[in-house]
């Protein structure tokens, strides 16, 4: 992958200087001088206009890694048993892709998005210096050069809080994408081992706490996945 600072230099040199497609001079700074600062549409659009190049460079430098990660996670999910069960049930490819493969393959990507979003708040010093963008990273560099310790501590605290909040949001999103995570983190008796294949789910509890829970545990552990038996019957028919 191309480093983000090299990609920023190529954008400035090719699209800004040689082709003249990007107004590099007008996009310098965090906002245009003379614009009324406030919570209004004009000021917000001006901020997005000045931040568009750093955002574009960050996205282009990371998108290749995200695509490769999604590809490897998708290939790993295609070999799982629940995908085979879904095909045996006769589900369409679109349903399998969205409900079975996609929701499981996107989990590692959610973590990468959360970590990247947290560190974006901290800024990128080199990119901000190339585009002369007055962001958090450039402010941190100036604080280090001036030995302004309160500003340094505030920026480090802001970056840490952003990473923590982003990871918390990723954990909450996990329970929506994969219901097994929510069931595994419930307040049940002991450790739980989930058996799920899309059409039938069963759970085996750990050590029971009472006789009632012991009988319910034995009844639950005696259940077996009907889809696996269906696969075995189908394979025997195919073999015969």
CSV table of N, CA and C in Angstrom, one decimal, residues 50-221:
chain,number,residue,atom,x,y,z
A,50,UNK,N,-12.5,22.3,3.2
A,50,UNK,CA,-11.1,22.3,3.6
A,50,UNK,C,-10.6,21.0,4.1
A,51,UNK,N,-11.5,20.2,4.7
A,51,UNK,CA,-11.1,18.9,5.2
A,51,UNK,C,-11.2,17.7,4.2
A,52,UNK,N,-11.7,18.0,3.0
A,52,UNK,CA,-11.9,17.0,2.0
A,52,UNK,C,-10.6,16.3,1.5
A,53,UNK,N,-9.6,17.0,1.3
A,53,UNK,CA,-8.3,16.4,0.9
A,53,UNK,C,-7.7,15.5,2.0
A,54,UNK,N,-7.6,15.9,3.2
A,54,UNK,CA,-7.0,15.0,4.2
A,54,UNK,C,-7.9,13.8,4.4
A,55,UNK,N,-9.2,13.9,4.3
A,55,UNK,CA,-10.1,12.8,4.5
A,55,UNK,C,-9.9,11.8,3.3
A,56,UNK,N,-9.8,12.4,2.1
A,56,UNK,CA,-9.6,11.6,0.9
A,56,UNK,C,-8.3,10.8,0.9
A,57,UNK,N,-7.3,11.4,1.4
A,57,UNK,CA,-6.0,10.7,1.5
A,57,UNK,C,-6.0,9.6,2.5
A,58,UNK,N,-6.7,9.9,3.7
A,58,UNK,CA,-6.8,8.8,4.7
A,58,UNK,C,-7.6,7.7,4.2
A,59,UNK,N,-8.7,7.9,3.4
A,59,UNK,CA,-9.5,6.8,2.9
A,59,UNK,C,-8.8,6.0,1.9
A,60,UNK,N,-8.1,6.7,1.0
A,60,UNK,CA,-7.4,6.0,-0.1
A,60,UNK,C,-6.2,5.2,0.4
A,61,UNK,N,-5.6,5.6,1.5
A,61,UNK,CA,-4.5,4.9,2.0
A,61,UNK,C,-4.9,3.7,2.8
A,62,UNK,N,-6.2,3.6,3.3
A,62,UNK,CA,-6.6,2.5,4.1
A,62,UNK,C,-7.6,1.6,3.4
A,63,UNK,N,-8.1,2.0,2.2
A,63,UNK,CA,-9.2,1.2,1.6
A,63,UNK,C,-8.6,-0.1,1.1
A,64,UNK,N,-7.4,-0.2,0.6
A,64,UNK,CA,-6.8,-1.4,0.1
A,64,UNK,C,-6.7,-2.5,1.2
A,65,UNK,N,-6.3,-2.0,2.4
A,65,UNK,CA,-6.2,-3.0,3.6
A,65,UNK,C,-7.5,-3.5,4.0
A,66,UNK,N,-8.5,-2.6,4.0
A,66,UNK,CA,-9.9,-3.0,4.3
A,66,UNK,C,-10.5,-4.0,3.3
A,67,UNK,N,-10.2,-3.8,2.0
A,67,UNK,CA,-10.7,-4.7,1.0
A,67,UNK,C,-10.1,-6.1,1.2
A,68,UNK,N,-8.8,-6.1,1.4
A,68,UNK,CA,-8.1,-7.4,1.6
A,68,UNK,C,-8.6,-8.1,2.8
A,69,UNK,N,-8.8,-7.4,3.9
A,69,UNK,CA,-9.3,-8.0,5.1
A,69,UNK,C,-10.7,-8.6,4.9
A,70,UNK,N,-11.6,-7.8,4.2
A,70,UNK,CA,-12.9,-8.3,4.0
A,70,UNK,C,-12.9,-9.5,3.1
A,71,UNK,N,-12.0,-9.5,2.1
A,71,UNK,CA,-11.9,-10.7,1.2
A,71,UNK,C,-11.5,-12.0,2.0
A,72,UNK,N,-10.5,-11.9,2.8
A,72,UNK,CA,-10.0,-13.0,3.6
A,72,UNK,C,-11.1,-13.5,4.6
A,73,UNK,N,-11.8,-12.5,5.2
A,73,UNK,CA,-12.9,-12.9,6.2
A,73,UNK,C,-14.0,-13.6,5.4
A,74,UNK,N,-14.3,-13.1,4.2
A,74,UNK,CA,-15.4,-13.7,3.4
A,74,UNK,C,-15.1,-15.1,3.0
A,75,UNK,N,-13.8,-15.4,2.6
A,75,UNK,CA,-13.4,-16.7,2.2
A,75,UNK,C,-13.4,-17.7,3.4
A,76,UNK,N,-13.1,-17.2,4.5
A,76,UNK,CA,-13.1,-18.0,5.7
A,76,UNK,C,-14.6,-18.3,6.1
A,77,UNK,N,-15.5,-17.4,5.9
A,77,UNK,CA,-16.9,-17.6,6.3
A,77,UNK,C,-17.6,-18.6,5.3
A,78,UNK,N,-17.1,-18.6,4.1
A,78,UNK,CA,-17.7,-19.5,3.1
A,78,UNK,C,-17.5,-21.0,3.4
A,79,UNK,N,-16.4,-21.3,4.2
A,79,UNK,CA,-16.1,-22.6,4.5
A,79,UNK,C,-16.8,-23.1,5.8
A,80,UNK,N,-17.6,-22.2,6.4
A,80,UNK,CA,-18.2,-22.6,7.7
A,80,UNK,C,-19.4,-23.6,7.4
A,81,UNK,N,-19.8,-24.3,8.5
A,81,UNK,CA,-20.9,-25.2,8.4
A,81,UNK,C,-22.2,-24.6,8.2
A,82,UNK,N,-22.5,-23.4,8.8
A,82,UNK,CA,-23.8,-22.8,8.6
A,82,UNK,C,-24.0,-22.3,7.2
A,83,UNK,N,-23.0,-22.1,6.4
A,83,UNK,CA,-23.2,-21.7,5.0
A,83,UNK,C,-23.6,-23.0,4.2
A,84,UNK,N,-23.0,-24.1,4.6
A,84,UNK,CA,-23.5,-25.4,3.9
A,84,UNK,C,-24.9,-25.7,4.3
A,85,UNK,N,-25.3,-25.5,5.6
A,85,UNK,CA,-26.6,-25.7,6.0
A,85,UNK,C,-27.6,-24.8,5.2
A,86,UNK,N,-27.2,-23.6,5.1
A,86,UNK,CA,-28.1,-22.7,4.3
A,86,UNK,C,-28.3,-23.1,2.9
A,87,UNK,N,-27.3,-23.6,2.3
A,87,UNK,CA,-27.4,-24.1,0.9
A,87,UNK,C,-28.3,-25.4,0.8
A,88,UNK,N,-28.2,-26.2,1.8
A,88,UNK,CA,-29.0,-27.4,1.9
A,88,UNK,C,-30.5,-27.0,2.1
A,89,UNK,N,-30.7,-26.0,2.8
A,89,UNK,CA,-32.1,-25.5,3.0
A,89,UNK,C,-32.7,-24.9,1.7
A,90,UNK,N,-31.9,-24.6,0.7
A,90,UNK,CA,-32.4,-24.1,-0.5
A,90,UNK,C,-32.5,-22.6,-0.5
A,91,UNK,N,-31.7,-21.9,0.3
A,91,UNK,CA,-31.8,-20.4,0.3
A,91,UNK,C,-31.0,-19.9,-0.9
A,92,UNK,N,-31.5,-18.7,-1.3
A,92,UNK,CA,-30.9,-18.1,-2.5
A,92,UNK,C,-29.5,-17.6,-2.1
A,93,UNK,N,-28.7,-17.3,-3.2
A,93,UNK,CA,-27.3,-16.8,-3.0
A,93,UNK,C,-27.3,-15.5,-2.3
A,94,UNK,N,-28.3,-14.6,-2.7
A,94,UNK,CA,-28.3,-13.3,-2.1
A,94,UNK,C,-28.6,-13.4,-0.6
A,95,UNK,N,-29.5,-14.3,-0.2
A,95,UNK,CA,-29.8,-14.4,1.2
A,95,UNK,C,-28.6,-14.9,2.0
A,96,UNK,N,-27.9,-15.9,1.4
A,96,UNK,CA,-26.7,-16.4,2.1
A,96,UNK,C,-25.6,-15.4,2.2
A,97,UNK,N,-25.5,-14.6,1.1
A,97,UNK,CA,-24.4,-13.6,1.1
A,97,UNK,C,-24.7,-12.5,2.2
A,98,UNK,N,-25.9,-12.0,2.3
A,98,UNK,CA,-26.2,-11.0,3.2
A,98,UNK,C,-26.4,-11.4,4.7
A,99,UNK,N,-27.2,-12.5,4.9
A,99,UNK,CA,-27.6,-12.9,6.2
A,99,UNK,C,-26.6,-13.8,6.9
A,100,UNK,N,-25.8,-14.6,6.1
A,100,UNK,CA,-24.9,-15.6,6.7
A,100,UNK,C,-23.4,-15.2,6.5
A,101,UNK,N,-23.0,-14.9,5.3
A,101,UNK,CA,-21.6,-14.6,5.0
A,101,UNK,C,-21.3,-13.2,5.4
A,102,UNK,N,-22.0,-12.2,4.9
A,102,UNK,CA,-21.7,-10.8,5.1
A,102,UNK,C,-21.7,-10.4,6.6
A,103,UNK,N,-22.7,-10.8,7.3
A,103,UNK,CA,-22.7,-10.4,8.7
A,103,UNK,C,-21.6,-11.0,9.6
A,104,UNK,N,-21.1,-12.1,9.2
A,104,UNK,CA,-20.0,-12.7,9.9
A,104,UNK,C,-18.6,-12.2,9.4
A,105,UNK,N,-18.5,-11.9,8.1
A,105,UNK,CA,-17.3,-11.5,7.6
A,105,UNK,C,-17.0,-10.0,7.9
A,106,UNK,N,-18.0,-9.2,8.2
A,106,UNK,CA,-17.8,-7.8,8.4
A,106,UNK,C,-17.3,-7.5,9.9
A,107,UNK,N,-17.3,-8.5,10.7
A,107,UNK,CA,-17.0,-8.3,12.1
A,107,UNK,C,-15.5,-7.8,12.3
A,108,UNK,N,-14.5,-8.4,11.7
A,108,UNK,CA,-13.2,-7.9,11.8
A,108,UNK,C,-13.0,-6.5,11.2
A,109,UNK,N,-13.8,-6.2,10.2
A,109,UNK,CA,-13.7,-4.9,9.6
A,109,UNK,C,-14.3,-3.8,10.5
A,110,UNK,N,-15.3,-4.2,11.3
A,110,UNK,CA,-15.9,-3.2,12.2
A,110,UNK,C,-14.8,-2.8,13.2
A,111,UNK,N,-14.0,-3.7,13.7
A,111,UNK,CA,-13.0,-3.4,14.6
A,111,UNK,C,-11.9,-2.5,14.0
A,112,UNK,N,-11.6,-2.7,12.8
A,112,UNK,CA,-10.6,-1.9,12.1
A,112,UNK,C,-11.2,-0.5,11.9
A,113,UNK,N,-12.4,-0.4,11.5
A,113,UNK,CA,-13.1,0.9,11.4
A,113,UNK,C,-13.1,1.7,12.7
A,114,UNK,N,-13.4,1.0,13.8
A,114,UNK,CA,-13.4,1.7,15.1
A,114,UNK,C,-12.1,2.2,15.5
A,115,UNK,N,-11.0,1.4,15.3
A,115,UNK,CA,-9.7,1.9,15.7
A,115,UNK,C,-9.2,3.0,14.8
A,116,UNK,N,-9.5,2.9,13.5
A,116,UNK,CA,-9.1,4.0,12.6
A,116,UNK,C,-9.9,5.3,12.9
A,117,UNK,N,-11.2,5.2,13.2
A,117,UNK,CA,-12.0,6.3,13.5
A,117,UNK,C,-11.5,7.0,14.8
A,118,UNK,N,-11.1,6.2,15.7
A,118,UNK,CA,-10.5,6.8,16.9
A,118,UNK,C,-9.3,7.6,16.7
A,119,UNK,N,-8.4,7.0,15.9
A,119,UNK,CA,-7.1,7.7,15.7
A,119,UNK,C,-7.2,8.9,14.7
A,120,UNK,N,-8.3,8.9,13.9
A,120,UNK,CA,-8.5,10.0,13.0
A,120,UNK,C,-8.7,11.3,13.8
A,121,UNK,N,-9.3,11.2,15.0
A,121,UNK,CA,-9.6,12.4,15.8
A,121,UNK,C,-8.2,13.0,16.3
A,122,UNK,N,-7.3,12.1,16.5
A,122,UNK,CA,-5.9,12.6,16.9
A,122,UNK,C,-5.2,13.3,15.8
A,123,UNK,N,-5.6,13.1,14.5
A,123,UNK,CA,-5.0,13.8,13.4
A,123,UNK,C,-3.8,13.1,12.9
A,124,UNK,N,-3.4,13.5,11.7
A,124,UNK,CA,-2.2,13.0,11.1
A,124,UNK,C,-1.3,14.2,10.8
A,125,UNK,N,-0.1,14.2,11.5
A,125,UNK,CA,0.7,15.4,11.4
A,125,UNK,C,1.3,15.6,10.0
A,126,UNK,N,1.8,14.6,9.4
A,126,UNK,CA,2.4,14.8,8.1
A,126,UNK,C,1.4,15.2,7.0
A,127,UNK,N,0.2,14.6,7.0
A,127,UNK,CA,-0.8,15.0,6.0
A,127,UNK,C,-1.2,16.4,6.3
A,128,UNK,N,-1.4,16.8,7.5
A,128,UNK,CA,-1.8,18.2,7.8
A,128,UNK,C,-0.8,19.2,7.4
A,129,UNK,N,0.5,18.9,7.6
A,129,UNK,CA,1.6,19.8,7.2
A,129,UNK,C,1.6,19.9,5.7
A,130,UNK,N,1.4,18.8,4.9
A,130,UNK,CA,1.4,18.9,3.5
A,130,UNK,C,0.3,19.8,2.9
A,131,UNK,N,-0.9,19.6,3.5
A,131,UNK,CA,-2.1,20.4,3.0
A,131,UNK,C,-2.3,21.7,3.8
A,132,UNK,N,-1.3,22.0,4.7
A,132,UNK,CA,-1.4,23.2,5.6
A,132,UNK,C,-2.8,23.3,6.2
A,133,UNK,N,-3.2,22.2,6.8
A,133,UNK,CA,-4.5,22.1,7.4
A,133,UNK,C,-4.3,22.2,8.9
A,134,UNK,N,-5.0,23.1,9.5
A,134,UNK,CA,-4.9,23.4,11.0
A,134,UNK,C,-5.7,22.4,11.7
A,135,UNK,N,-5.2,21.1,11.9
A,135,UNK,CA,-6.0,20.1,12.6
A,135,UNK,C,-5.4,19.8,13.9
A,136,UNK,N,-5.8,18.7,14.5
A,136,UNK,CA,-5.4,18.3,15.9
A,136,UNK,C,-3.9,17.9,15.8
A,137,UNK,N,-3.5,17.2,14.8
A,137,UNK,CA,-2.2,16.7,14.7
A,137,UNK,C,-1.2,17.8,14.6
A,138,UNK,N,-1.5,18.9,13.8
A,138,UNK,CA,-0.6,20.0,13.7
A,138,UNK,C,-0.5,20.8,14.9
A,139,UNK,N,-1.7,20.9,15.6
A,139,UNK,CA,-1.7,21.6,16.9
A,139,UNK,C,-0.8,20.8,17.9
A,140,UNK,N,-0.9,19.5,17.9
A,140,UNK,CA,-0.1,18.7,18.8
A,140,UNK,C,1.4,18.9,18.5
A,141,UNK,N,1.8,19.0,17.2
A,141,UNK,CA,3.2,19.2,16.9
A,141,UNK,C,3.7,20.6,17.4
A,142,UNK,N,2.8,21.6,17.2
A,142,UNK,CA,3.2,22.9,17.7
A,142,UNK,C,3.3,23.0,19.2
A,143,UNK,N,2.4,22.2,19.9
A,143,UNK,CA,2.5,22.2,21.3
A,143,UNK,C,3.8,21.5,21.8
A,144,UNK,N,4.2,20.4,21.1
A,144,UNK,CA,5.5,19.8,21.4
A,144,UNK,C,6.7,20.7,21.2
A,145,UNK,N,6.7,21.4,20.1
A,145,UNK,CA,7.8,22.4,19.9
A,145,UNK,C,7.8,23.5,20.9
A,146,UNK,N,6.7,23.9,21.3
A,146,UNK,CA,6.6,25.0,22.3
A,146,UNK,C,6.6,24.6,23.7
A,147,UNK,N,6.6,23.3,24.0
A,147,UNK,CA,6.5,22.7,25.3
A,147,UNK,C,5.3,23.1,26.0
A,148,UNK,N,4.2,23.1,25.3
A,148,UNK,CA,2.9,23.5,25.9
A,148,UNK,C,2.3,22.2,26.5
A,149,UNK,N,2.6,21.8,27.7
A,149,UNK,CA,2.2,20.6,28.2
A,149,UNK,C,0.7,20.5,28.5
A,150,UNK,N,0.0,21.5,28.9
A,150,UNK,CA,-1.5,21.4,29.0
A,150,UNK,C,-2.2,21.0,27.7
A,151,UNK,N,-1.8,21.6,26.6
A,151,UNK,CA,-2.3,21.3,25.3
A,151,UNK,C,-2.0,19.9,24.9
A,152,UNK,N,-0.8,19.5,25.1
A,152,UNK,CA,-0.4,18.1,24.8
A,152,UNK,C,-1.2,17.1,25.6
A,153,UNK,N,-1.4,17.3,26.9
A,153,UNK,CA,-2.2,16.4,27.7
A,153,UNK,C,-3.7,16.4,27.2
A,154,UNK,N,-4.2,17.6,26.8
A,154,UNK,CA,-5.6,17.6,26.3
A,154,UNK,C,-5.8,16.8,25.0
A,155,UNK,N,-4.8,17.0,24.1
A,155,UNK,CA,-4.9,16.3,22.9
A,155,UNK,C,-4.8,14.8,23.1
A,156,UNK,N,-3.9,14.3,23.9
A,156,UNK,CA,-3.7,12.9,24.2
A,156,UNK,C,-5.0,12.4,24.9
A,157,UNK,N,-5.5,13.1,25.8
A,157,UNK,CA,-6.8,12.7,26.4
A,157,UNK,C,-7.9,12.6,25.4
A,158,UNK,N,-8.0,13.5,24.5
A,158,UNK,CA,-9.0,13.5,23.5
A,158,UNK,C,-8.9,12.3,22.6
A,159,UNK,N,-7.6,12.0,22.2
A,159,UNK,CA,-7.4,10.8,21.3
A,159,UNK,C,-7.7,9.5,22.0
A,160,UNK,N,-7.4,9.4,23.3
A,160,UNK,CA,-7.7,8.2,24.1
A,160,UNK,C,-9.2,8.0,24.2
A,161,UNK,N,-9.9,9.1,24.5
A,161,UNK,CA,-11.3,9.0,24.7
A,161,UNK,C,-12.0,8.6,23.4
A,162,UNK,N,-11.5,9.2,22.2
A,162,UNK,CA,-12.0,8.8,20.9
A,162,UNK,C,-11.9,7.3,20.6
A,163,UNK,N,-10.7,6.8,21.0
A,163,UNK,CA,-10.4,5.4,20.7
A,163,UNK,C,-11.4,4.5,21.6
A,164,UNK,N,-11.5,4.9,22.9
A,164,UNK,CA,-12.4,4.1,23.8
A,164,UNK,C,-13.8,4.1,23.3
A,165,UNK,N,-14.3,5.3,22.9
A,165,UNK,CA,-15.7,5.4,22.5
A,165,UNK,C,-15.9,4.7,21.2
A,166,UNK,N,-15.0,4.7,20.3
A,166,UNK,CA,-15.1,4.0,19.0
A,166,UNK,C,-15.1,2.5,19.2
A,167,UNK,N,-14.3,2.0,20.1
A,167,UNK,CA,-14.3,0.5,20.4
A,167,UNK,C,-15.6,0.1,21.2
A,168,UNK,N,-16.1,1.0,22.0
A,168,UNK,CA,-17.4,0.7,22.7
A,168,UNK,C,-18.5,0.6,21.6
A,169,UNK,N,-18.5,1.6,20.7
A,169,UNK,CA,-19.5,1.5,19.6
A,169,UNK,C,-19.4,0.2,18.8
A,170,UNK,N,-18.1,-0.2,18.6
A,170,UNK,CA,-17.9,-1.5,17.8
A,170,UNK,C,-18.5,-2.7,18.6
A,171,UNK,N,-18.2,-2.7,19.9
A,171,UNK,CA,-18.7,-3.8,20.7
A,171,UNK,C,-20.3,-3.8,20.7
A,172,UNK,N,-20.9,-2.7,20.8
A,172,UNK,CA,-22.4,-2.6,20.8
A,172,UNK,C,-22.9,-3.0,19.4
A,173,UNK,N,-22.2,-2.7,18.3
A,173,UNK,CA,-22.6,-3.1,17.0
A,173,UNK,C,-22.4,-4.6,16.8
A,174,UNK,N,-21.4,-5.2,17.5
A,174,UNK,CA,-21.2,-6.6,17.4
A,174,UNK,C,-22.5,-7.4,17.7
A,175,UNK,N,-23.2,-7.0,18.8
A,175,UNK,CA,-24.4,-7.7,19.2
A,175,UNK,C,-25.5,-7.6,18.2
A,176,UNK,N,-25.5,-6.5,17.4
A,176,UNK,CA,-26.5,-6.4,16.3
A,176,UNK,C,-26.2,-7.3,15.1
A,177,UNK,N,-24.9,-7.4,14.8
A,177,UNK,CA,-24.5,-8.1,13.6
A,177,UNK,C,-24.4,-9.6,13.9
A,178,UNK,N,-24.0,-10.0,15.1
A,178,UNK,CA,-23.9,-11.4,15.5
A,178,UNK,C,-24.7,-11.7,16.8
A,179,UNK,N,-25.9,-12.2,16.7
A,179,UNK,CA,-26.7,-12.4,18.0
A,179,UNK,C,-26.0,-13.4,18.9
A,180,UNK,N,-25.1,-14.3,18.4
A,180,UNK,CA,-24.5,-15.2,19.3
A,180,UNK,C,-23.6,-14.5,20.4
A,181,UNK,N,-23.1,-13.3,20.1
A,181,UNK,CA,-22.3,-12.6,21.1
A,181,UNK,C,-23.2,-12.1,22.2
A,182,UNK,N,-24.4,-11.7,21.9
A,182,UNK,CA,-25.3,-11.2,22.9
A,182,UNK,C,-25.7,-12.4,23.8
A,183,UNK,N,-26.0,-13.5,23.2
A,183,UNK,CA,-26.4,-14.7,24.0
A,183,UNK,C,-25.3,-15.2,24.9
A,184,UNK,N,-24.0,-15.2,24.4
A,184,UNK,CA,-22.9,-15.6,25.2
A,184,UNK,C,-22.6,-14.7,26.3
A,185,UNK,N,-22.9,-13.5,26.2
A,185,UNK,CA,-22.7,-12.5,27.3
A,185,UNK,C,-23.8,-12.3,28.2
A,186,UNK,N,-24.8,-13.2,28.2
A,186,UNK,CA,-26.0,-13.1,29.1
A,186,UNK,C,-25.7,-13.5,30.5
A,187,UNK,N,-26.7,-13.4,31.3
A,187,UNK,CA,-26.5,-13.6,32.8
A,187,UNK,C,-27.0,-15.0,33.1
A,188,UNK,N,-26.7,-16.0,32.3
A,188,UNK,CA,-27.0,-17.4,32.5
A,188,UNK,C,-26.2,-18.0,33.6
A,189,UNK,N,-26.5,-19.3,33.9
A,189,UNK,CA,-25.8,-19.9,35.0
A,189,UNK,C,-24.3,-20.0,34.8
A,190,UNK,N,-23.8,-20.8,33.9
A,190,UNK,CA,-22.4,-21.0,33.8
A,190,UNK,C,-22.0,-20.7,32.4
A,191,UNK,N,-20.8,-21.2,31.9
A,191,UNK,CA,-20.4,-21.0,30.6
A,191,UNK,C,-21.3,-21.7,29.6
A,192,UNK,N,-21.5,-21.0,28.5
A,192,UNK,CA,-22.5,-21.5,27.5
A,192,UNK,C,-21.7,-21.8,26.2
A,193,UNK,N,-22.1,-22.9,25.5
A,193,UNK,CA,-21.5,-23.2,24.2
A,193,UNK,C,-22.7,-23.2,23.3
A,194,UNK,N,-22.7,-22.3,22.3
A,194,UNK,CA,-23.8,-22.1,21.4
A,194,UNK,C,-23.6,-23.0,20.2
A,195,UNK,N,-24.7,-23.6,19.7
A,195,UNK,CA,-24.7,-24.4,18.5
A,195,UNK,C,-25.8,-23.8,17.7
A,196,UNK,N,-25.4,-23.1,16.6
A,196,UNK,CA,-26.4,-22.4,15.7
A,196,UNK,C,-26.0,-22.7,14.3
A,197,UNK,N,-27.0,-22.9,13.5
A,197,UNK,CA,-26.8,-23.1,12.1
A,197,UNK,C,-27.8,-22.4,11.2
A,198,UNK,N,-28.5,-21.4,11.7
A,198,UNK,CA,-29.3,-20.6,10.9
A,198,UNK,C,-30.8,-20.9,11.1
A,199,UNK,N,-31.1,-22.2,11.1
A,199,UNK,CA,-32.5,-22.6,11.2
A,199,UNK,C,-32.9,-23.2,12.6
A,200,UNK,N,-31.9,-23.7,13.3
A,200,UNK,CA,-32.2,-24.3,14.6
A,200,UNK,C,-31.0,-23.9,15.5
A,201,UNK,N,-31.3,-23.6,16.7
A,201,UNK,CA,-30.2,-23.3,17.7
A,201,UNK,C,-30.4,-24.1,18.9
A,202,UNK,N,-29.4,-24.5,19.5
A,202,UNK,CA,-29.4,-25.2,20.8
A,202,UNK,C,-28.3,-24.8,21.6
A,203,UNK,N,-28.4,-24.9,22.9
A,203,UNK,CA,-27.4,-24.4,23.9
A,203,UNK,C,-27.1,-25.5,24.9
A,204,UNK,N,-25.9,-25.7,25.3
A,204,UNK,CA,-25.5,-26.6,26.3
A,204,UNK,C,-25.0,-25.8,27.5
A,205,UNK,N,-25.6,-25.9,28.6
A,205,UNK,CA,-25.2,-25.1,29.8
A,205,UNK,C,-24.1,-25.8,30.5
A,206,UNK,N,-23.4,-25.0,31.4
A,206,UNK,CA,-22.3,-25.6,32.1
A,206,UNK,C,-22.8,-26.3,33.3
A,207,UNK,N,-22.2,-26.2,34.5
A,207,UNK,CA,-22.6,-26.9,35.7
A,207,UNK,C,-23.8,-26.4,36.2
A,208,UNK,N,-24.9,-27.2,36.4
A,208,UNK,CA,-26.1,-26.7,36.9
A,208,UNK,C,-26.0,-26.3,38.4
A,209,UNK,N,-27.0,-25.4,38.8
A,209,UNK,CA,-27.0,-24.9,40.1
A,209,UNK,C,-28.1,-25.6,41.0
A,210,UNK,N,-29.0,-26.2,40.4
A,210,UNK,CA,-30.1,-26.9,41.1
A,210,UNK,C,-30.6,-28.1,40.3
A,211,UNK,N,-31.5,-28.9,41.0
A,211,UNK,CA,-32.0,-30.0,40.3
A,211,UNK,C,-32.9,-29.6,39.1
A,212,UNK,N,-33.7,-28.5,39.2
A,212,UNK,CA,-34.5,-28.1,38.1
A,212,UNK,C,-33.6,-27.7,36.9
A,213,UNK,N,-32.6,-26.9,37.2
A,213,UNK,CA,-31.7,-26.5,36.1
A,213,UNK,C,-31.0,-27.7,35.5
A,214,UNK,N,-30.7,-28.8,36.4
A,214,UNK,CA,-30.0,-29.9,35.9
A,214,UNK,C,-30.9,-30.7,34.9
A,215,UNK,N,-32.2,-30.8,35.2
A,215,UNK,CA,-33.1,-31.5,34.2
A,215,UNK,C,-33.2,-30.8,33.0
A,216,UNK,N,-33.4,-29.4,33.1
A,216,UNK,CA,-33.5,-28.6,31.8
A,216,UNK,C,-32.2,-28.6,31.1
A,217,UNK,N,-31.0,-28.7,31.8
A,217,UNK,CA,-29.8,-28.8,31.1
A,217,UNK,C,-29.6,-30.1,30.3
A,218,UNK,N,-30.1,-31.2,30.9
A,218,UNK,CA,-29.9,-32.5,30.2
A,218,UNK,C,-30.9,-32.5,29.0
A,219,UNK,N,-32.1,-31.9,29.2
A,219,UNK,CA,-33.0,-31.9,28.0
A,219,UNK,C,-32.4,-31.1,26.9
A,220,UNK,N,-31.8,-29.9,27.3
A,220,UNK,CA,-31.2,-29.1,26.2
A,220,UNK,C,-30.0,-29.8,25.5
A,221,UNK,N,-29.2,-30.4,26.4
A,221,UNK,CA,-28.0,-31.1,25.8
A,221,UNK,C,-28.3,-32.3,24.9
